[in-house]
């Protein structure tokens, strides 16, 4: 008797997320640069993701609102890819990938997704570190002006390694949110020390430090069972998040090295404000972005190029210049919706999303959904059964 395998909507979404997750993991490592076959595998993962996204989009039922949003997201993603002049296709397609995943993945269990993501990140990091220690994959080392040596341990850059350690600490705290204890704090402190000693990634150190603080506060208020924020608190959280992003734009655009207060802020943000201001003056924004070619700091200094060519590490400026004004507005819309949904249903998820937004003020590598799984709350919001649905395909979301 022949058995038929039924592939439902949740399975398709799982394949989409895993495909983009594997592509992201390989992208963060030095493997695609060192081995051509690995780059082929990485591109293949993304292509599989695109195929299943196309299938999902063409065979789904939509609400009127969801249909319009899907159309806007897909067209914007394609426009950013076409207009992007980056020589690296993977970088050029990052916004397209973000938009496709956020609009396609909305039925599968969030708890399942984040556990799969966490296991994948831990396993990949351990494998990569072992390969690096065995001299199979290159250990990229950079040196700060202070003399501190930074190690990538097989990742493309020390900041990539630091970001992975931060995400592991954050995701693990979320998964164990109901069972957090002193062992979790000790583990987080261990991750913090490893991040400091090996990567010296200040943004990742900040993120891990905030995770530790939230874990301590959670233990101190363990008897409180409320899992969501009140309506007033939700408004405050959204206002604070948007104000934080707006402040980064304002400070970067109006940075003045002669202003002592701004100089102190710039130092705290590791020169992010100064470099952000330079990129805003150097590059012209457009609706869908034109892509900005960035260079390593060492190359900029040795060749006497403009410091603006280092690019902006502030994620919001990076999206604005690289993927366009419309992409930034869509990203902010996704973030606000995700915050509101999480604040209503999952306090830890909301706090985790806010932590990543804070770290994004110093790092531009948290645009891929695989680096910020909490934006998937946007898709969950779209699944509102009270809205009237329009028939587009055969499968139901």
Short mmCIF file of C-alpha atoms in Angstrom, two decimals:
data_model
loop_
_atom_site.label_atom_id
_atom_site.label_comp_id
_atom_site.label_asym_id
_atom_site.label_seq_id
_atom_site.Cartn_x
_atom_site.Cartn_y
_atom_site.Cartn_z
CA UNK A 1 0.00 0.00 0.00
CA UNK A 2 1.48 3.33 -1.06
CA UNK A 3 1.66 6.06 1.54
CA UNK A 4 1.12 9.66 0.52
CA UNK A 5 3.03 12.45 2.18
CA UNK A 6 0.90 15.50 2.84
CA UNK A 7 2.75 18.80 2.85
CA UNK A 8 0.60 21.32 4.70
CA UNK A 9 1.00 25.07 5.13
CA UNK A 10 2.96 24.77 8.39
CA UNK A 11 5.45 22.36 6.79
CA UNK A 12 6.02 24.75 3.91
CA UNK A 13 6.61 27.61 6.32
CA UNK A 14 9.04 25.45 8.28
CA UNK A 15 11.00 24.69 5.11
CA UNK A 16 11.05 28.39 4.20
CA UNK A 17 12.42 29.42 7.58
CA UNK A 18 15.01 26.62 7.77
CA UNK A 19 16.21 27.35 4.21
CA UNK A 20 16.81 31.03 4.98
CA UNK A 21 18.25 30.13 8.40
CA UNK A 22 20.86 27.79 6.87
CA UNK A 23 21.70 30.39 4.23
CA UNK A 24 22.13 33.02 6.96
CA UNK A 25 24.36 30.79 9.10
CA UNK A 26 26.69 30.06 6.18
CA UNK A 27 26.67 33.75 5.25
CA UNK A 28 27.90 34.76 8.72
CA UNK A 29 30.87 32.38 8.48
CA UNK A 30 34.11 32.58 6.50
CA UNK A 31 33.29 29.28 4.79
CA UNK A 32 31.71 30.74 1.59
CA UNK A 33 34.78 32.96 1.10
CA UNK A 34 37.22 30.11 1.67
CA UNK A 35 35.37 27.34 -0.16
CA UNK A 36 33.50 27.91 -3.42
CA UNK A 37 31.37 24.79 -2.86
CA UNK A 38 30.06 26.23 0.42
CA UNK A 39 29.01 29.43 -1.34
CA UNK A 40 27.12 27.30 -3.87
CA UNK A 41 25.36 25.52 -0.98
CA UNK A 42 24.55 28.89 0.64
CA UNK A 43 23.02 30.26 -2.57
CA UNK A 44 21.13 26.97 -3.03
CA UNK A 45 19.58 27.35 0.43
CA UNK A 46 18.29 30.79 -0.49
CA UNK A 47 16.98 29.51 -3.84
CA UNK A 48 15.04 26.74 -2.05
CA UNK A 49 13.60 29.43 0.21
CA UNK A 50 12.53 31.50 -2.81
CA UNK A 51 10.84 28.50 -4.48
CA UNK A 52 8.79 27.64 -1.42
CA UNK A 53 7.98 31.33 -0.82
CA UNK A 54 6.63 31.53 -4.38
CA UNK A 55 4.57 28.38 -3.83
CA UNK A 56 3.26 29.73 -0.53
CA UNK A 57 2.32 33.09 -2.02
CA UNK A 58 0.53 31.56 -5.00
CA UNK A 59 -1.44 28.93 -3.08
CA UNK A 60 -2.63 30.93 -0.07
CA UNK A 61 -5.84 32.55 0.99
CA UNK A 62 -5.57 36.17 2.07
CA UNK A 63 -7.56 38.74 3.93
CA UNK A 64 -8.01 41.95 1.93
CA UNK A 65 -5.46 43.72 4.11
CA UNK A 66 -2.99 40.83 3.96
CA UNK A 67 -3.27 40.65 0.16
CA UNK A 68 -2.42 44.35 -0.22
CA UNK A 69 0.47 44.07 2.25
CA UNK A 70 1.81 40.98 0.50
CA UNK A 71 1.72 42.74 -2.86
CA UNK A 72 3.50 45.80 -1.45
CA UNK A 73 6.12 43.68 0.33
CA UNK A 74 6.92 41.51 -2.68
CA UNK A 75 7.08 44.41 -5.15
CA UNK A 76 9.24 46.46 -2.77
CA UNK A 77 11.58 43.52 -2.22
CA UNK A 78 12.00 42.97 -5.96
CA UNK A 79 12.51 46.71 -6.52
CA UNK A 80 15.30 46.86 -3.91
CA UNK A 81 17.00 43.89 -5.55
CA UNK A 82 16.81 45.39 -9.05
CA UNK A 83 17.97 48.86 -8.00
CA UNK A 84 20.74 47.59 -5.70
CA UNK A 85 24.15 47.96 -7.32
CA UNK A 86 26.03 45.93 -4.70
CA UNK A 87 28.48 43.48 -6.24
CA UNK A 88 27.38 40.87 -3.69
CA UNK A 89 23.99 39.36 -4.60
CA UNK A 90 23.53 38.05 -1.05
CA UNK A 91 23.74 41.56 0.40
CA UNK A 92 21.58 43.00 -2.38
CA UNK A 93 18.81 40.48 -1.65
CA UNK A 94 18.75 40.88 2.15
CA UNK A 95 15.72 43.18 2.22
CA UNK A 96 13.85 40.94 -0.25
CA UNK A 97 14.55 37.97 2.01
CA UNK A 98 13.32 39.87 5.08
CA UNK A 99 10.07 40.85 3.38
CA UNK A 100 9.39 37.38 1.98
CA UNK A 101 9.91 35.57 5.28
CA UNK A 102 7.87 38.04 7.35
CA UNK A 103 4.92 37.80 4.96
CA UNK A 104 5.10 34.02 4.41
CA UNK A 105 5.79 32.57 7.88
CA UNK A 106 2.73 33.09 10.06
CA UNK A 107 1.11 29.73 10.84
CA UNK A 108 3.89 27.61 12.32
CA UNK A 109 4.38 27.51 16.10
CA UNK A 110 6.70 30.31 17.24
CA UNK A 111 7.93 28.13 20.10
CA UNK A 112 8.94 25.45 17.60
CA UNK A 113 10.64 27.92 15.28
CA UNK A 114 12.78 29.51 17.97
CA UNK A 115 13.84 26.12 19.39
CA UNK A 116 14.91 24.93 15.94
CA UNK A 117 16.71 28.24 15.40
CA UNK A 118 18.51 28.02 18.75
CA UNK A 119 19.66 24.42 18.20
CA UNK A 120 20.91 25.36 14.71
CA UNK A 121 22.84 28.39 16.00
CA UNK A 122 24.48 26.48 18.87
CA UNK A 123 25.39 23.50 16.67
CA UNK A 124 26.74 25.67 13.85
CA UNK A 125 28.80 27.82 16.24
CA UNK A 126 30.38 24.78 17.92
CA UNK A 127 31.16 23.14 14.56
CA UNK A 128 32.67 26.34 13.18
CA UNK A 129 34.84 26.91 16.28
CA UNK A 130 36.09 23.32 16.12
CA UNK A 131 36.91 23.67 12.40
CA UNK A 132 38.72 26.90 13.17
CA UNK A 133 40.75 25.30 15.96
CA UNK A 134 41.67 22.51 13.53
CA UNK A 135 42.82 25.15 10.99
CA UNK A 136 40.19 24.03 8.48
CA UNK A 137 38.52 27.44 8.34
CA UNK A 138 40.30 30.79 8.70
CA UNK A 139 40.30 32.72 11.96
CA UNK A 140 39.95 36.38 10.95
CA UNK A 141 41.84 38.55 13.45
CA UNK A 142 41.58 42.32 13.75
CA UNK A 143 43.26 44.71 16.16
CA UNK A 144 41.72 47.76 17.80
CA UNK A 145 43.68 50.99 18.17
CA UNK A 146 43.95 50.11 21.87
CA UNK A 147 45.88 46.98 20.91
CA UNK A 148 43.10 44.52 21.73
CA UNK A 149 43.16 41.53 19.35
CA UNK A 150 39.79 40.24 18.18
CA UNK A 151 39.10 36.72 16.88
CA UNK A 152 36.33 35.56 14.54
CA UNK A 153 36.78 31.82 15.25
CA UNK A 154 35.63 30.85 11.76
CA UNK A 155 33.04 33.59 11.33
CA UNK A 156 33.46 36.27 8.66
CA UNK A 157 34.26 38.93 11.28
CA UNK A 158 34.64 39.07 15.09
CA UNK A 159 31.40 41.07 15.23
CA UNK A 160 29.62 38.18 13.49
CA UNK A 161 30.88 35.78 16.15
CA UNK A 162 29.85 38.21 18.88
CA UNK A 163 26.37 38.59 17.39
CA UNK A 164 25.91 34.82 17.28
CA UNK A 165 26.86 34.50 20.97
CA UNK A 166 24.46 37.31 21.85
CA UNK A 167 21.59 35.69 19.93
CA UNK A 168 22.27 32.32 21.58
CA UNK A 169 22.12 33.96 25.02
CA UNK A 170 18.94 35.87 24.14
CA UNK A 171 17.10 32.96 22.49
CA UNK A 172 18.03 30.57 25.29
CA UNK A 173 16.72 33.03 27.90
CA UNK A 174 13.46 33.20 25.96
CA UNK A 175 13.11 29.41 25.66
CA UNK A 176 13.79 29.03 29.40
CA UNK A 177 11.76 32.08 30.44
CA UNK A 178 9.51 30.00 32.72
CA UNK A 179 12.42 28.06 34.23
CA UNK A 180 15.15 30.69 34.62
CA UNK A 181 17.44 30.20 37.61
CA UNK A 182 20.96 31.04 38.83
CA UNK A 183 22.49 28.53 36.40
CA UNK A 184 21.15 30.60 33.53
CA UNK A 185 22.79 33.74 34.94
CA UNK A 186 26.13 31.92 35.30
CA UNK A 187 25.86 30.69 31.70
CA UNK A 188 25.06 34.20 30.47
CA UNK A 189 28.04 35.57 32.39
CA UNK A 190 30.20 32.88 30.76
CA UNK A 191 28.94 33.91 27.31
CA UNK A 192 29.64 37.55 28.18
CA UNK A 193 33.24 36.76 29.18
CA UNK A 194 33.81 34.69 26.02
CA UNK A 195 32.39 37.51 23.89
CA UNK A 196 34.59 40.08 25.62
CA UNK A 197 37.80 38.02 25.54
CA UNK A 198 37.52 36.72 21.97
CA UNK A 199 35.48 39.22 19.95
CA UNK A 200 35.48 42.44 21.99
CA UNK A 201 32.20 43.21 20.20
CA UNK A 202 30.79 46.04 22.28
CA UNK A 203 27.30 45.87 20.81
CA UNK A 204 27.07 42.15 21.59
CA UNK A 205 28.43 42.72 25.07
CA UNK A 206 25.73 45.36 25.60
CA UNK A 207 23.04 42.95 24.40
CA UNK A 208 24.20 40.12 26.66
CA UNK A 209 24.46 42.51 29.62
CA UNK A 210 20.82 43.55 29.10
CA UNK A 211 19.78 39.89 28.88
CA UNK A 212 21.51 39.26 32.23
CA UNK A 213 19.74 42.25 33.81
CA UNK A 214 16.34 41.08 32.57
CA UNK A 215 17.06 37.55 33.82
CA UNK A 216 17.94 38.87 37.28
CA UNK A 217 14.78 41.00 37.35
CA UNK A 218 12.76 37.98 36.26
CA UNK A 219 14.10 35.96 39.17
CA UNK A 220 13.36 38.77 41.62
CA UNK A 221 9.75 38.98 40.39
CA UNK A 222 9.20 35.30 39.74
CA UNK A 223 5.83 35.21 41.49
CA UNK A 224 4.28 37.57 38.96
CA UNK A 225 2.40 35.54 36.39
CA UNK A 226 1.25 38.29 34.00
CA UNK A 227 2.52 37.43 30.52
CA UNK A 228 1.61 40.62 28.73
CA UNK A 229 1.73 44.40 29.03
CA UNK A 230 -1.21 46.69 29.67
CA UNK A 231 -2.54 48.97 26.93
CA UNK A 232 -0.76 51.99 28.41
CA UNK A 233 2.50 50.08 28.68
CA UNK A 234 2.19 48.98 25.05
CA UNK A 235 1.86 52.59 23.92
CA UNK A 236 4.88 53.59 25.99
CA UNK A 237 7.00 50.73 24.57
CA UNK A 238 6.13 51.64 20.97
CA UNK A 239 6.82 55.34 21.58
CA UNK A 240 10.17 54.56 23.23
CA UNK A 241 11.19 52.23 20.38
CA UNK A 242 10.32 54.74 17.63
CA UNK A 243 11.88 57.61 19.60
CA UNK A 244 15.10 55.61 19.97
CA UNK A 245 15.31 55.04 16.20
CA UNK A 246 14.45 58.68 15.44
CA UNK A 247 17.10 59.82 17.94
CA UNK A 248 19.79 57.78 16.15
CA UNK A 249 18.88 59.48 12.86
CA UNK A 250 18.89 62.92 14.45
CA UNK A 251 22.17 62.45 16.31
CA UNK A 252 23.93 61.02 13.25
CA UNK A 253 22.59 63.68 10.87
CA UNK A 254 23.49 66.51 13.26
CA UNK A 255 26.72 65.12 14.68
CA UNK A 256 29.21 67.82 15.63
CA UNK A 257 32.64 66.78 16.90
CA UNK A 258 32.99 70.17 18.60
CA UNK A 259 29.98 69.43 20.78
CA UNK A 260 31.31 67.80 23.96
CA UNK A 261 28.03 66.00 24.75
CA UNK A 262 27.82 64.53 21.24
CA UNK A 263 31.47 63.50 21.41
CA UNK A 264 30.79 61.57 24.62
CA UNK A 265 27.75 59.89 23.03
CA UNK A 266 29.81 59.08 19.95
CA UNK A 267 32.45 57.46 22.14
CA UNK A 268 29.80 55.40 23.95
CA UNK A 269 28.45 54.27 20.57
CA UNK A 270 31.95 53.41 19.35
CA UNK A 271 32.06 56.20 16.70
CA UNK A 272 28.74 55.05 15.22
CA UNK A 273 27.28 58.56 15.25
CA UNK A 274 30.25 60.12 13.46
CA UNK A 275 30.37 57.43 10.77
CA UNK A 276 26.58 57.57 10.43
CA UNK A 277 26.74 61.32 9.82
CA UNK A 278 29.44 60.85 7.19
CA UNK A 279 27.44 58.23 5.29
CA UNK A 280 24.29 60.38 5.36
CA UNK A 281 26.26 63.20 3.72
CA UNK A 282 28.16 60.96 1.29
CA UNK A 283 25.29 58.86 -0.11
CA UNK A 284 22.03 60.09 -1.60
CA UNK A 285 18.89 58.27 -0.38
CA UNK A 286 16.37 56.93 -2.89
CA UNK A 287 13.00 55.18 -2.79
CA UNK A 288 14.39 51.64 -3.16
CA UNK A 289 18.08 52.20 -2.48
CA UNK A 290 21.01 51.82 -4.79
CA UNK A 291 23.26 49.72 -2.59
CA UNK A 292 26.36 51.11 -0.92
CA UNK A 293 29.76 49.57 -1.45
CA UNK A 294 31.59 49.44 1.87
CA UNK A 295 35.24 48.77 2.65
CA UNK A 296 37.17 47.49 5.64
CA UNK A 297 38.47 50.19 7.98
CA UNK A 298 42.07 49.10 7.33
CA UNK A 299 41.62 49.52 3.55
CA UNK A 300 40.03 52.94 3.96
CA UNK A 301 42.93 54.17 6.08
CA UNK A 302 45.69 52.64 3.95
CA UNK A 303 44.26 53.95 0.66
CA UNK A 304 43.24 57.36 1.96
CA UNK A 305 39.56 56.92 1.06
CA UNK A 306 36.65 58.77 2.62
CA UNK A 307 35.73 57.41 6.04
CA UNK A 308 32.11 57.30 4.82
CA UNK A 309 33.06 54.25 2.73
CA UNK A 310 33.25 52.21 5.92
CA UNK A 311 29.46 52.47 5.94
CA UNK A 312 27.04 52.88 8.83
CA UNK A 313 26.75 50.23 11.51
CA UNK A 314 23.44 51.74 12.66
CA UNK A 315 20.88 49.34 11.19
CA UNK A 316 18.22 51.99 10.54
CA UNK A 317 20.61 54.23 8.59
CA UNK A 318 21.91 51.16 6.78
CA UNK A 319 18.39 50.23 5.59
CA UNK A 320 17.64 53.86 4.68
CA UNK A 321 20.73 54.23 2.46
CA UNK A 322 21.14 50.68 1.16
CA UNK A 323 17.52 49.61 0.56
CA UNK A 324 15.68 52.90 0.34
CA UNK A 325 13.15 55.10 2.09
CA UNK A 326 10.18 52.82 1.39
CA UNK A 327 12.05 49.81 2.79
CA UNK A 328 12.75 51.71 6.01
CA UNK A 329 9.08 52.63 6.45
CA UNK A 330 8.04 49.02 5.84
CA UNK A 331 10.66 47.77 8.31
CA UNK A 332 9.42 50.21 10.96
CA UNK A 333 5.83 49.15 10.29
CA UNK A 334 6.77 45.47 10.74
CA UNK A 335 8.63 46.28 13.96
CA UNK A 336 5.78 48.32 15.47
CA UNK A 337 3.19 45.66 14.62
CA UNK A 338 5.44 42.92 16.03
CA UNK A 339 5.99 44.91 19.25
CA UNK A 340 2.26 45.50 19.73
CA UNK A 341 1.37 41.85 19.09
CA UNK A 342 4.14 40.58 21.40
CA UNK A 343 3.23 43.08 24.12
CA UNK A 344 -0.33 41.72 24.07
CA UNK A 345 0.61 38.04 24.07
CA UNK A 346 4.22 37.45 25.07
CA UNK A 347 6.07 39.81 27.43
CA UNK A 348 9.44 38.03 27.08
CA UNK A 349 9.14 38.08 23.30
CA UNK A 350 8.41 41.80 23.35
CA UNK A 351 11.39 42.51 25.62
CA UNK A 352 13.64 40.33 23.45
CA UNK A 353 12.62 42.27 20.36
CA UNK A 354 13.35 45.58 22.12
CA UNK A 355 16.81 44.32 23.12
CA UNK A 356 17.65 43.53 19.49
CA UNK A 357 16.39 46.98 18.44
CA UNK A 358 18.68 48.57 21.03
CA UNK A 359 21.70 46.58 19.84
CA UNK A 360 20.77 47.53 16.25
CA UNK A 361 21.66 51.11 17.15
CA UNK A 362 25.28 49.90 17.00
CA UNK A 363 25.10 46.96 14.56
CA UNK A 364 23.58 46.63 11.09
CA UNK A 365 23.54 42.83 10.91
CA UNK A 366 20.13 42.21 12.50
CA UNK A 367 18.00 42.72 9.39
CA UNK A 368 17.69 39.02 8.35
CA UNK A 369 14.77 37.32 10.11
CA UNK A 370 17.19 34.54 11.12
CA UNK A 371 18.98 37.17 13.24
CA UNK A 372 15.74 38.47 14.77
CA UNK A 373 13.18 35.69 14.95
CA UNK A 374 10.85 37.92 16.99
CA UNK A 375 9.76 39.88 13.90
CA UNK A 376 7.69 36.78 13.05
CA UNK A 377 5.11 38.20 15.44
CA UNK A 378 4.19 40.37 12.46
CA UNK A 379 2.95 37.33 10.53
CA UNK A 380 1.00 36.13 13.56
CA UNK A 381 -0.75 39.48 13.69
CA UNK A 382 -1.81 39.08 10.06
CA UNK A 383 -3.70 35.90 10.94
CA UNK A 384 -6.85 37.63 12.16
CA UNK A 385 -9.88 35.36 11.69
CA UNK A 386 -12.29 38.29 12.07
CA UNK A 387 -11.21 39.74 8.73
CA UNK A 388 -12.87 38.73 5.50
CA UNK A 389 -10.69 36.48 3.33
CA UNK A 390 -10.12 36.67 -0.42
CA UNK A 391 -9.53 33.41 -2.29
CA UNK A 392 -6.22 33.42 -4.17
CA UNK A 393 -5.05 29.82 -3.94
CA UNK A 394 -6.00 26.42 -2.67
CA UNK A 395 -4.34 26.25 0.73
CA UNK A 396 -5.51 28.02 3.85
CA UNK A 397 -3.09 29.95 6.06
#
